[in-house]
mmCIF file of C-alpha atoms and ligand atoms in Angstrom:
data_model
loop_
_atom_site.group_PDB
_atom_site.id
_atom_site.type_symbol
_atom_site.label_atom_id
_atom_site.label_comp_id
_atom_site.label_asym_id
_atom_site.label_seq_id
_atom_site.Cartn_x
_atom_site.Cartn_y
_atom_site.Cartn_z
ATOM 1 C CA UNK A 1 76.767 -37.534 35.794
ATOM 2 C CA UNK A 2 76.973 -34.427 37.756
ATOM 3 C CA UNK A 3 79.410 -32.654 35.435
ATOM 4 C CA UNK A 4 76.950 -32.500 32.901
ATOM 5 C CA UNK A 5 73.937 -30.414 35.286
ATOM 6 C CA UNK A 6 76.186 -27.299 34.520
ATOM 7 C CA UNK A 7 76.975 -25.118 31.572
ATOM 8 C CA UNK A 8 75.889 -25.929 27.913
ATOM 9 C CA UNK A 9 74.972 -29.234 28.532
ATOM 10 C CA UNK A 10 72.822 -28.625 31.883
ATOM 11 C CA UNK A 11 70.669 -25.701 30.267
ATOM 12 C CA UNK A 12 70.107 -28.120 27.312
ATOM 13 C CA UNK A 13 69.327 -30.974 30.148
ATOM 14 C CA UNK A 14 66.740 -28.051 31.305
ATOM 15 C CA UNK A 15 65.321 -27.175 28.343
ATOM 16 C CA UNK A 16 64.312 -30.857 27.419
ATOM 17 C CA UNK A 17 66.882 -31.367 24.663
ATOM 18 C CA UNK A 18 68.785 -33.676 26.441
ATOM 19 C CA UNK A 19 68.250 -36.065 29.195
ATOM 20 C CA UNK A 20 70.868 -38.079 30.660
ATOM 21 C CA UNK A 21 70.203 -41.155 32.967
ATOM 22 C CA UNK A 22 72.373 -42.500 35.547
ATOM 23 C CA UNK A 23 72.021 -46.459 36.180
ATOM 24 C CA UNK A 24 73.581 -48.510 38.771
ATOM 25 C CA UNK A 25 74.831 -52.005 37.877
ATOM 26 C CA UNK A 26 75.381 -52.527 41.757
ATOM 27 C CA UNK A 27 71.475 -52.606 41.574
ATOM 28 C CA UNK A 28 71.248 -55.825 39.791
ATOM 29 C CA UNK A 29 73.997 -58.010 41.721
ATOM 30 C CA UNK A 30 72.606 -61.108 41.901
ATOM 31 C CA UNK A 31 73.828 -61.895 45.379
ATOM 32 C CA UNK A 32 73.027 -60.853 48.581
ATOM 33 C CA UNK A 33 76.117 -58.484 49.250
ATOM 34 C CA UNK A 34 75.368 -56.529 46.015
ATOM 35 C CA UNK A 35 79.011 -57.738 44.360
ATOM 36 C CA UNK A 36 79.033 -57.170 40.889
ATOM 37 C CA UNK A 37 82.639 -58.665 40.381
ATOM 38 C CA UNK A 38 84.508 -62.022 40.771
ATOM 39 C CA UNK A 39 87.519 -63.701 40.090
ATOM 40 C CA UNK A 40 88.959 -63.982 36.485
ATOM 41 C CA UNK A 41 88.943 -67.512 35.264
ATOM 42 C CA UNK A 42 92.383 -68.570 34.259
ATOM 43 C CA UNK A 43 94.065 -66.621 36.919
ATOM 44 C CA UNK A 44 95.680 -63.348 36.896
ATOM 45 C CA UNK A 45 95.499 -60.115 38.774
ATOM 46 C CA UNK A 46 92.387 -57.958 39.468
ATOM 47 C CA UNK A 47 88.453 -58.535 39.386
ATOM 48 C CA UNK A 48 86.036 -58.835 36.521
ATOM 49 C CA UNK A 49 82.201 -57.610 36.721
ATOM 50 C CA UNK A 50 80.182 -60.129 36.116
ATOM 51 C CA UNK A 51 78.049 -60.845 33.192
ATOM 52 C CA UNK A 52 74.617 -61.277 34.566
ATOM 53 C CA UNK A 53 74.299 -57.679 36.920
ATOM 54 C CA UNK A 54 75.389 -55.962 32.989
ATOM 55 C CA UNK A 55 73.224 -57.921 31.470
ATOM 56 C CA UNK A 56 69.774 -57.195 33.401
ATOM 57 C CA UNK A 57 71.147 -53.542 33.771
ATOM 58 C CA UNK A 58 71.189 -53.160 30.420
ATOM 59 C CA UNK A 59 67.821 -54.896 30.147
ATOM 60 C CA UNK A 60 66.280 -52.563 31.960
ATOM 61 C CA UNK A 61 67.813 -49.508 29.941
ATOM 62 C CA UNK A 62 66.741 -51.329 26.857
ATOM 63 C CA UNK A 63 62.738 -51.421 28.276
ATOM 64 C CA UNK A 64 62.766 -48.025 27.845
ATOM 65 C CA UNK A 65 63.835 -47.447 24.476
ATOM 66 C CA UNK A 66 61.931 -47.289 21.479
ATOM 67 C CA UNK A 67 64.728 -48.864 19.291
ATOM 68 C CA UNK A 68 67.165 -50.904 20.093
ATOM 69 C CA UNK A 69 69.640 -48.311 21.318
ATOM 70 C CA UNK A 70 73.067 -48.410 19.918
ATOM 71 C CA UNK A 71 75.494 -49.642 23.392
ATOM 72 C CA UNK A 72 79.286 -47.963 23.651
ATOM 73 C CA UNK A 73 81.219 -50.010 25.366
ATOM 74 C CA UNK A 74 84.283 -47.462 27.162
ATOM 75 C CA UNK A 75 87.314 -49.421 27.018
ATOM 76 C CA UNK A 76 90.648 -48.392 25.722
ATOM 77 C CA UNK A 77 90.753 -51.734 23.502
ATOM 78 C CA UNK A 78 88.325 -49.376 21.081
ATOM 79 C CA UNK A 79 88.470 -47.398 18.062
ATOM 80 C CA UNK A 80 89.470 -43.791 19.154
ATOM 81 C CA UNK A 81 86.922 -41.029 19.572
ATOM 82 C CA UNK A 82 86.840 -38.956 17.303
ATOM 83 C CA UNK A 83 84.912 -36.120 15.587
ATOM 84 C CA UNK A 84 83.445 -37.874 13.293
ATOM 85 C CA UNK A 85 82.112 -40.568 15.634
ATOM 86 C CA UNK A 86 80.626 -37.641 16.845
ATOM 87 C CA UNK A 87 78.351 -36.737 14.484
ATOM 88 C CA UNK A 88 77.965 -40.098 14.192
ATOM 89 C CA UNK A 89 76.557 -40.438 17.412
ATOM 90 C CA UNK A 90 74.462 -37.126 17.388
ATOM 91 C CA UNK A 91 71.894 -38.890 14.813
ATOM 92 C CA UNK A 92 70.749 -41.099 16.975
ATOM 93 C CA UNK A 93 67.627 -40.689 19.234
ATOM 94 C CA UNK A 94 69.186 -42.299 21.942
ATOM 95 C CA UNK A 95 72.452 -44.119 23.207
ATOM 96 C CA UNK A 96 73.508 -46.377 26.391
ATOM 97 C CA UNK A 97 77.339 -46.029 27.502
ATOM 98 C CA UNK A 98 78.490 -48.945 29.274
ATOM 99 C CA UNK A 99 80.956 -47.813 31.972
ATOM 100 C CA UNK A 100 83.532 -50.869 33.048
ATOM 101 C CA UNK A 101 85.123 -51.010 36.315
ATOM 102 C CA UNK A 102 87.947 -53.185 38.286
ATOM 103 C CA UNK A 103 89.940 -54.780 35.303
ATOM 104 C CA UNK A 104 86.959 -54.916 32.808
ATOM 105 C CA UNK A 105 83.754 -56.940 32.377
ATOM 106 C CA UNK A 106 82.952 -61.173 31.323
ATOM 107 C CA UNK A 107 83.509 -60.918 27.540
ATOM 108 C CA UNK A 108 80.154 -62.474 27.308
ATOM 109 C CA UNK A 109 77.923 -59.933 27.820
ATOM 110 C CA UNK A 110 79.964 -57.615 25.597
ATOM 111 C CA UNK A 111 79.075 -60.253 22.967
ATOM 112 C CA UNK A 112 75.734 -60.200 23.416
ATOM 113 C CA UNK A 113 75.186 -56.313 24.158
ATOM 114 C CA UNK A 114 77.626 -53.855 22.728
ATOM 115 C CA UNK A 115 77.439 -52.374 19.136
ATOM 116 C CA UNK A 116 80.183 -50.216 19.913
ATOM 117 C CA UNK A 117 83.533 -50.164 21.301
ATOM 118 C CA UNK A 118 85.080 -46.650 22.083
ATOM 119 C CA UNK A 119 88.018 -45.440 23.842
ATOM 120 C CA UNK A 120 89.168 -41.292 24.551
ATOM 121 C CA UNK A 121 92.791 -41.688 24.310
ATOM 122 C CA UNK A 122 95.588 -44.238 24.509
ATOM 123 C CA UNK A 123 95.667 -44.392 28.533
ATOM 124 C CA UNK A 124 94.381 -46.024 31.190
ATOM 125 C CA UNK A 125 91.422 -44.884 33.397
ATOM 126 C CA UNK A 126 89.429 -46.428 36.290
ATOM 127 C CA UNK A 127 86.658 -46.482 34.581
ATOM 128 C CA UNK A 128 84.345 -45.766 31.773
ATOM 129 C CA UNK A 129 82.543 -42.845 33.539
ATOM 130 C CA UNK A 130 84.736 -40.218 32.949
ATOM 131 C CA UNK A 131 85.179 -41.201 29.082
ATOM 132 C CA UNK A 132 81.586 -41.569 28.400
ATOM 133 C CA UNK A 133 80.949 -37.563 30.151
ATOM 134 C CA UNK A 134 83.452 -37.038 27.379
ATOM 135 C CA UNK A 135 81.840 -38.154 24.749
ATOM 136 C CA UNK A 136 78.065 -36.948 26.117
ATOM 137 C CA UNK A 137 79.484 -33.470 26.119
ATOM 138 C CA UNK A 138 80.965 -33.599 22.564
ATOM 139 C CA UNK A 139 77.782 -35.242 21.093
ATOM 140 C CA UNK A 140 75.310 -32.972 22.983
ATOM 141 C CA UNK A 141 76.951 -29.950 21.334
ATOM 142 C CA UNK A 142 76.273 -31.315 17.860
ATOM 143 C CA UNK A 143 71.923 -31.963 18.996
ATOM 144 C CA UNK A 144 70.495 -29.057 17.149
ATOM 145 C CA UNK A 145 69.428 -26.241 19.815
ATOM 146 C CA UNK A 146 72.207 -27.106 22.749
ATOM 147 C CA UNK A 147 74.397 -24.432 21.030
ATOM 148 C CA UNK A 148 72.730 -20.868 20.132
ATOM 149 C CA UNK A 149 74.810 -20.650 16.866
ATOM 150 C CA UNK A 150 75.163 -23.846 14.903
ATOM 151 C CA UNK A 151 77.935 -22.434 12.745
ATOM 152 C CA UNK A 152 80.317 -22.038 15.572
ATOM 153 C CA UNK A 153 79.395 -25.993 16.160
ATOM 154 C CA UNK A 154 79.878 -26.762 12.224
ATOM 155 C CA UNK A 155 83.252 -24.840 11.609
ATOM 156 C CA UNK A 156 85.564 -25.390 14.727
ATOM 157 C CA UNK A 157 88.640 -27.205 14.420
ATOM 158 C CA UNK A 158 88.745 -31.044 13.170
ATOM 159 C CA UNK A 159 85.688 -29.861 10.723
ATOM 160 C CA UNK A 160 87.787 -29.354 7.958
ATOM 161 C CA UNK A 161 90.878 -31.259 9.849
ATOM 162 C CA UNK A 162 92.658 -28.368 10.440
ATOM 163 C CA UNK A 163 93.251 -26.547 14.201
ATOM 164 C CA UNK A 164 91.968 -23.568 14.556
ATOM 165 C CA UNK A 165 93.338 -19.979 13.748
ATOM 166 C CA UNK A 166 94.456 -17.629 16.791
ATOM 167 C CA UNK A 167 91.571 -15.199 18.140
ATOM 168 C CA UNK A 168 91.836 -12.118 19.958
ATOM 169 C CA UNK A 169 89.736 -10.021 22.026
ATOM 170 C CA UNK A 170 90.078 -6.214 23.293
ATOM 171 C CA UNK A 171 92.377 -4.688 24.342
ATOM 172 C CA UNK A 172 93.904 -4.048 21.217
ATOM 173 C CA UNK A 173 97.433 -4.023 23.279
ATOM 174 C CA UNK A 174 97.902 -6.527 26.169
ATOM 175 C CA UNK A 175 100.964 -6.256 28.502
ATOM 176 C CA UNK A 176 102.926 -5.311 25.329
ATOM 177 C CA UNK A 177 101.189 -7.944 22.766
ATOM 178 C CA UNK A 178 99.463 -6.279 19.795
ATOM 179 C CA UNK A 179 96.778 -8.357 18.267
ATOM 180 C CA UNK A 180 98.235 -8.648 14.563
ATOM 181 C CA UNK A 181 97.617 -6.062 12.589
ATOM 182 C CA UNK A 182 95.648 -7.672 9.158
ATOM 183 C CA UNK A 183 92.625 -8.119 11.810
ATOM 184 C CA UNK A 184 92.372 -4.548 12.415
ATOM 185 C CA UNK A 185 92.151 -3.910 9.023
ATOM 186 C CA UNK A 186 88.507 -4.323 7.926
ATOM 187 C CA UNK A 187 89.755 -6.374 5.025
ATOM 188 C CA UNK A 188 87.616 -9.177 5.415
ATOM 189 C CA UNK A 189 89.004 -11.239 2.247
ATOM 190 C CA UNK A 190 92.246 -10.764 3.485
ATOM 191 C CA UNK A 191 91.591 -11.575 7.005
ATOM 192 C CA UNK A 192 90.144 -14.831 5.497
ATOM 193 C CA UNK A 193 93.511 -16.065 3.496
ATOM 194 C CA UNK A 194 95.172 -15.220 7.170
ATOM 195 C CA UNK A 195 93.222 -17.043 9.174
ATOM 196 C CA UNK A 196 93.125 -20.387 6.710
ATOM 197 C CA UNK A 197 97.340 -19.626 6.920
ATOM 198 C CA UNK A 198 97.331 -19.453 10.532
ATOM 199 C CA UNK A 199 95.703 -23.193 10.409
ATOM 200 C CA UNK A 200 97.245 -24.472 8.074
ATOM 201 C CA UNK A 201 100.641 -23.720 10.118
ATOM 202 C CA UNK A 202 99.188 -24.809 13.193
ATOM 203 C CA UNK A 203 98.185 -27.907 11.995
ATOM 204 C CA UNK A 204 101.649 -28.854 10.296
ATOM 205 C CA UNK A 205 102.953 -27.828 13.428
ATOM 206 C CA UNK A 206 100.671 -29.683 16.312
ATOM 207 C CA UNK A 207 99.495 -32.042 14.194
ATOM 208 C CA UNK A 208 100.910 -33.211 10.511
ATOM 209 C CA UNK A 209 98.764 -36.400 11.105
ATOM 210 C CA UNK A 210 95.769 -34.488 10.817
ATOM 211 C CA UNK A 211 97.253 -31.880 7.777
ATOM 212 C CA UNK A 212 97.196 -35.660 5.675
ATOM 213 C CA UNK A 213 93.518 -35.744 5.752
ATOM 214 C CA UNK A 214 92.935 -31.518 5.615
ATOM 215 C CA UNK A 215 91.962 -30.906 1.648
ATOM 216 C CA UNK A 216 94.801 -27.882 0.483
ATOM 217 C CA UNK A 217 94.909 -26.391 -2.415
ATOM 218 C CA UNK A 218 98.024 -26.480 -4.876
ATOM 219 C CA UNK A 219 98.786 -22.970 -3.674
ATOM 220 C CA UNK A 220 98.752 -23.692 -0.020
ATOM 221 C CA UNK A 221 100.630 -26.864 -0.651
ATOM 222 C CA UNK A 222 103.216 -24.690 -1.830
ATOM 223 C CA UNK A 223 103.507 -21.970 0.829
ATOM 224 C CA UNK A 224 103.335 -24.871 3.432
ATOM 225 C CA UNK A 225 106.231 -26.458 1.585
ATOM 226 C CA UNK A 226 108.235 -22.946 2.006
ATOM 227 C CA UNK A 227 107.323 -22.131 5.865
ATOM 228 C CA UNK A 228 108.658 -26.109 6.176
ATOM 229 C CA UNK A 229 111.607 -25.197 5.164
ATOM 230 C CA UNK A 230 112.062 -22.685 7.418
ATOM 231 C CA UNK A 231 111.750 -25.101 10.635
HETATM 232 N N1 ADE B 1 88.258 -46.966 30.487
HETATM 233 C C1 ADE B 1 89.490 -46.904 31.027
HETATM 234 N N2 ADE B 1 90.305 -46.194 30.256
HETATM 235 C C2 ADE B 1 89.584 -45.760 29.180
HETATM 236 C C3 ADE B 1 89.862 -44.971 28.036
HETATM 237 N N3 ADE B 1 91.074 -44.457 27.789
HETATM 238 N N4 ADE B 1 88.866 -44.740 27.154
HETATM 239 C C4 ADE B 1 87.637 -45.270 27.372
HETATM 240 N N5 ADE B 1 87.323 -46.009 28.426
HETATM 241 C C5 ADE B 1 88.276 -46.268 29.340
#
């Protein structure tokens, strides 16, 4: 979990708001090489970690919990990430990702462990490590106290289901780009309508899936119906 000592998350790791454990299921083979996998019954290509080494793994994680933790299971057979999840997520006091290697792991244990099955994205990975840094990093910014200002946390895109606006920084003129003009203005009311615009467009743009869920009123409806036209 190495990726997650740095930035944001690591000075929250330092300051006691977070802490992330690492566990090894190669520490709980139950044979003398320290395999975890084996042979899939029925045939087929690839290896399958076994259900025992999860099982007393997980055991051990479980020990030290003072609830029953909720267990994601990284797999891309789950319900997509999402935002929401998110949040979802952030409540809790504490949560156990279950990272899956070779071609997966004995359905049994998933049975008996998992509350959760999560994937990042509709593609394949090695494993579950590098999804469930994902979603550590997207839930640790929602803990109250990782971020300095909460609102920038509360009101970033997928909040409200829309992307978010263009933002510019000095200069005012870059290699011939002006920053538009409305935000030089002062107008703050105006700036407002503007930036909700700029979303709005984005959004129908990048992603119309999303503009299905994003809550517009009549008005916006209607200007979104004219800049359509214009495609
Ligand atoms: N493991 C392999 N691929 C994955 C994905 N897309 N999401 C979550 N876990 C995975």
């Amino acid at each position: 979990m190495d990726g997650l000592n740095t930035s944001i998350t690591g000075r929250a790791i330092a300051n006691g708001l977070l802490s992330i454990e690492a566990v090894n299921i190669r520490d709980f083979a139950v044979n003398k090489h320290n395999r975890v996998d084996d042979y899939t019954y029925g045939g087929g290509a690839g290896m399958l970690m076994q259900a025992e080494p999860v099982y007393l793994a997980y055991k051990s994680v479980e020990e030290q919990c003072k609830v029953k933790p909720r267990v994601i299971y990284l797999s891309p057979q789950g319900k997509t990430f999402s935002q929401n999840m998110a949040e979802e997520f952030a409540k809790e006091e504490e949560l156990v990702f279950l990272c899956g290697h070779y071609e997966g792991i004995d359905e049994r244990v998933l049975e008996e462990i998992v509350t959760d099955y999560v994937s990042i994205g509709d593609y394949v990975l090695t494993g579950g490590e590098l999804p469930a840094m994902v979603m550590i990093d997207a839930v640790s910014r929602l803990v109250p106290g990782v971020l300095h200002n909460n609102v920038s946390a509360e009101f970033e895109t997928f909040q409200d289901n829309l992307l978010e606006y263009p933002q510019y920084t000095r200069p005012e003129e870059w290699r011939g780009k002006k920053v538009p003009e409305i935000l030089l203005s002062g107008h703050h009311a105006n700036i407002e309508k503007w930036r909700r615009e700029q979303s709005i467009m984005r959004t129908a743009k990048a992603r119309p899936d999303l503009l299905e869920k994003a809550e517009l009123t009549e008005k916006e409806k209607k200007i979104l119906a004219n800049y359509e036209d214009l495609w």
